[in-house]
Amino acid sequence: MRKNSIKLTKINNEVMRALSNIIHTEIKDPRINPMTSVVAAEVSPDLKVCKAYISVLGDEKSQQDTIKGLKSAEGYIRTLLAKSVNLRNTPQITFISDQSIEYGVNMSKLIDEVNADIEPEED
């Protein structure tokens, strides 16, 4: 199976949707921030390993606590994932903090500040 095959893309999307649903509805750990989202999920072609990219809206401590909470509940999340997504192998999940959304928001603010400083030229 090719790395970017249609089948693997569908599996990635299904795993991402299922992980997001599990984190929001099933996990009751107080360390996990309610503003947690699954940005992407990359399942290996042999379906043994999954990298889940997690974005947390909050400060640095909240992000670290959320990743720790997800890592401690990894076995439970994997069990629920096996029940919700029918795969030959249930992948071992690795949670990775993703800062791309926060980075994009900061860059957008900087661009808005630069544009506000530039006065429109009158003809």
mmCIF file of C-alpha atoms in Angstrom:
data_model
loop_
_atom_site.group_PDB
_atom_site.id
_atom_site.type_symbol
_atom_site.label_atom_id
_atom_site.label_comp_id
_atom_site.label_asym_id
_atom_site.label_seq_id
_atom_site.Cartn_x
_atom_site.Cartn_y
_atom_site.Cartn_z
ATOM 1 C CA MET A 1 0.000 0.000 0.000
ATOM 2 C CA ARG A 2 1.366 3.409 -0.949
ATOM 3 C CA LYS A 3 1.846 5.960 1.792
ATOM 4 C CA ASN A 4 -0.614 8.439 0.310
ATOM 5 C CA SER A 5 -3.179 5.965 -1.008
ATOM 6 C CA ILE A 6 -6.891 6.735 -0.950
ATOM 7 C CA LYS A 7 -7.537 3.900 1.482
ATOM 8 C CA LEU A 8 -4.961 5.200 3.971
ATOM 9 C CA THR A 9 -6.347 8.731 3.653
ATOM 10 C CA LYS A 10 -9.826 7.452 4.509
ATOM 11 C CA ILE A 11 -8.446 5.510 7.480
ATOM 12 C CA ASN A 12 -6.611 8.631 8.709
ATOM 13 C CA ASN A 13 -9.795 10.698 8.516
ATOM 14 C CA GLU A 14 -11.876 8.031 10.256
ATOM 15 C CA VAL A 15 -9.330 7.617 13.058
ATOM 16 C CA MET A 16 -9.110 11.399 13.473
ATOM 17 C CA ARG A 17 -12.900 11.704 13.714
ATOM 18 C CA ALA A 18 -13.130 8.817 16.188
ATOM 19 C CA LEU A 19 -10.307 10.165 18.379
ATOM 20 C CA SER A 20 -11.924 13.589 18.486
ATOM 21 C CA ASN A 21 -15.241 12.052 19.492
ATOM 22 C CA ILE A 22 -13.613 9.879 22.174
ATOM 23 C CA ILE A 23 -11.646 12.779 23.676
ATOM 24 C CA HIS A 24 -14.704 15.037 23.853
ATOM 25 C CA THR A 25 -17.310 12.552 25.068
ATOM 26 C CA GLU A 26 -15.629 9.623 26.822
ATOM 27 C CA ILE A 27 -12.552 10.938 28.651
ATOM 28 C CA LYS A 28 -13.297 12.405 32.093
ATOM 29 C CA ASP A 29 -9.725 13.290 33.119
ATOM 30 C CA PRO A 30 -9.659 16.815 34.646
ATOM 31 C CA ARG A 31 -6.154 17.401 33.210
ATOM 32 C CA ILE A 32 -7.539 17.364 29.673
ATOM 33 C CA ASN A 33 -8.577 20.827 28.527
ATOM 34 C CA PRO A 34 -12.138 20.980 27.118
ATOM 35 C CA MET A 35 -10.804 23.087 24.226
ATOM 36 C CA THR A 36 -8.754 20.204 22.816
ATOM 37 C CA SER A 37 -8.947 19.292 19.152
ATOM 38 C CA VAL A 38 -7.408 16.588 17.015
ATOM 39 C CA VAL A 39 -5.714 18.392 14.119
ATOM 40 C CA ALA A 40 -4.554 15.306 12.221
ATOM 41 C CA ALA A 41 -3.999 11.590 12.566
ATOM 42 C CA GLU A 42 -1.348 9.708 10.604
ATOM 43 C CA VAL A 43 -1.704 5.947 10.597
ATOM 44 C CA SER A 44 1.242 3.940 9.302
ATOM 45 C CA PRO A 45 0.635 1.789 6.213
ATOM 46 C CA ASP A 46 0.785 -1.408 8.297
ATOM 47 C CA LEU A 47 -1.866 0.029 10.703
ATOM 48 C CA LYS A 48 0.353 -0.565 13.753
ATOM 49 C CA VAL A 49 1.212 3.021 14.760
ATOM 50 C CA CYS A 50 -0.787 6.240 14.789
ATOM 51 C CA LYS A 51 0.495 9.758 15.400
ATOM 52 C CA ALA A 52 -2.296 12.005 16.663
ATOM 53 C CA TYR A 53 -1.568 15.721 16.469
ATOM 54 C CA ILE A 54 -3.390 17.529 19.292
ATOM 55 C CA SER A 55 -4.033 21.264 19.533
ATOM 56 C CA VAL A 56 -4.987 22.789 22.888
ATOM 57 C CA LEU A 57 -6.375 26.280 23.308
ATOM 58 C CA GLY A 58 -4.744 27.611 26.457
ATOM 59 C CA ASP A 59 -1.468 28.325 28.145
ATOM 60 C CA GLU A 60 1.659 26.140 28.107
ATOM 61 C CA LYS A 61 0.813 24.376 31.379
ATOM 62 C CA SER A 62 -2.651 23.464 30.106
ATOM 63 C CA GLN A 63 -1.121 22.016 26.936
ATOM 64 C CA GLN A 64 1.385 19.924 28.883
ATOM 65 C CA ASP A 65 -1.296 18.678 31.293
ATOM 66 C CA THR A 66 -3.561 17.712 28.407
ATOM 67 C CA ILE A 67 -0.809 15.698 26.696
ATOM 68 C CA LYS A 68 0.025 13.974 30.004
ATOM 69 C CA GLY A 69 -3.658 13.156 30.557
ATOM 70 C CA LEU A 70 -4.021 11.747 27.055
ATOM 71 C CA LYS A 71 -0.866 9.656 27.420
ATOM 72 C CA SER A 72 -2.119 8.212 30.713
ATOM 73 C CA ALA A 73 -5.475 7.323 29.111
ATOM 74 C CA GLU A 74 -3.854 5.904 25.972
ATOM 75 C CA GLY A 75 -4.895 2.302 26.650
ATOM 76 C CA TYR A 76 -8.522 3.262 27.309
ATOM 77 C CA ILE A 77 -8.598 5.452 24.198
ATOM 78 C CA ARG A 78 -7.150 2.607 22.128
ATOM 79 C CA THR A 79 -9.852 0.237 23.435
ATOM 80 C CA LEU A 80 -12.604 2.689 22.495
ATOM 81 C CA LEU A 81 -10.972 3.280 19.111
ATOM 82 C CA ALA A 82 -11.001 -0.478 18.445
ATOM 83 C CA LYS A 83 -14.746 -0.546 19.174
ATOM 84 C CA SER A 84 -15.566 2.450 16.984
ATOM 85 C CA VAL A 85 -13.258 1.862 13.987
ATOM 86 C CA ASN A 86 -13.162 -1.593 12.453
ATOM 87 C CA LEU A 87 -9.536 -2.208 11.514
ATOM 88 C CA ARG A 88 -7.478 -5.376 11.331
ATOM 89 C CA ASN A 89 -5.023 -3.922 13.859
ATOM 90 C CA THR A 90 -5.784 -1.179 16.332
ATOM 91 C CA PRO A 91 -2.856 1.235 16.104
ATOM 92 C CA GLN A 92 -0.655 2.217 19.036
ATOM 93 C CA ILE A 93 -1.437 5.923 19.537
ATOM 94 C CA THR A 94 1.227 8.578 20.106
ATOM 95 C CA PHE A 95 -0.062 12.025 21.058
ATOM 96 C CA ILE A 96 1.956 14.963 19.718
ATOM 97 C CA SER A 97 1.316 18.595 20.634
ATOM 98 C CA ASP A 98 0.623 20.670 17.522
ATOM 99 C CA GLN A 99 1.192 24.420 17.684
ATOM 100 C CA SER A 100 0.249 25.233 14.081
ATOM 101 C CA ILE A 101 -3.149 26.777 14.902
ATOM 102 C CA GLU A 102 -1.675 28.995 17.610
ATOM 103 C CA TYR A 103 1.183 29.956 15.278
ATOM 104 C CA GLY A 104 -1.299 30.860 12.536
ATOM 105 C CA VAL A 105 -3.339 33.038 14.901
ATOM 106 C CA ASN A 106 -0.202 34.876 16.058
ATOM 107 C CA MET A 107 0.961 35.453 12.474
ATOM 108 C CA SER A 108 -2.488 36.753 11.537
ATOM 109 C CA LYS A 109 -2.361 39.238 14.437
ATOM 110 C CA LEU A 110 1.092 40.432 13.343
ATOM 111 C CA ILE A 111 -0.088 40.920 9.762
ATOM 112 C CA ASP A 112 -3.132 42.877 10.988
ATOM 113 C CA GLU A 113 -0.858 45.108 13.108
ATOM 114 C CA VAL A 114 1.404 45.850 10.135
ATOM 115 C CA ASN A 115 -1.576 46.603 7.910
ATOM 116 C CA ALA A 116 -3.046 48.935 10.570
ATOM 117 C CA ASP A 117 0.249 50.862 10.752
ATOM 118 C CA ILE A 118 0.308 51.451 7.008
ATOM 119 C CA GLU A 119 -2.006 54.326 6.178
ATOM 120 C CA PRO A 120 -3.860 54.079 2.890
ATOM 121 C CA GLU A 121 -2.450 56.377 0.226
ATOM 122 C CA GLU A 122 -4.783 58.991 -1.198
ATOM 123 C CA ASP A 123 -4.709 59.736 -4.916
#
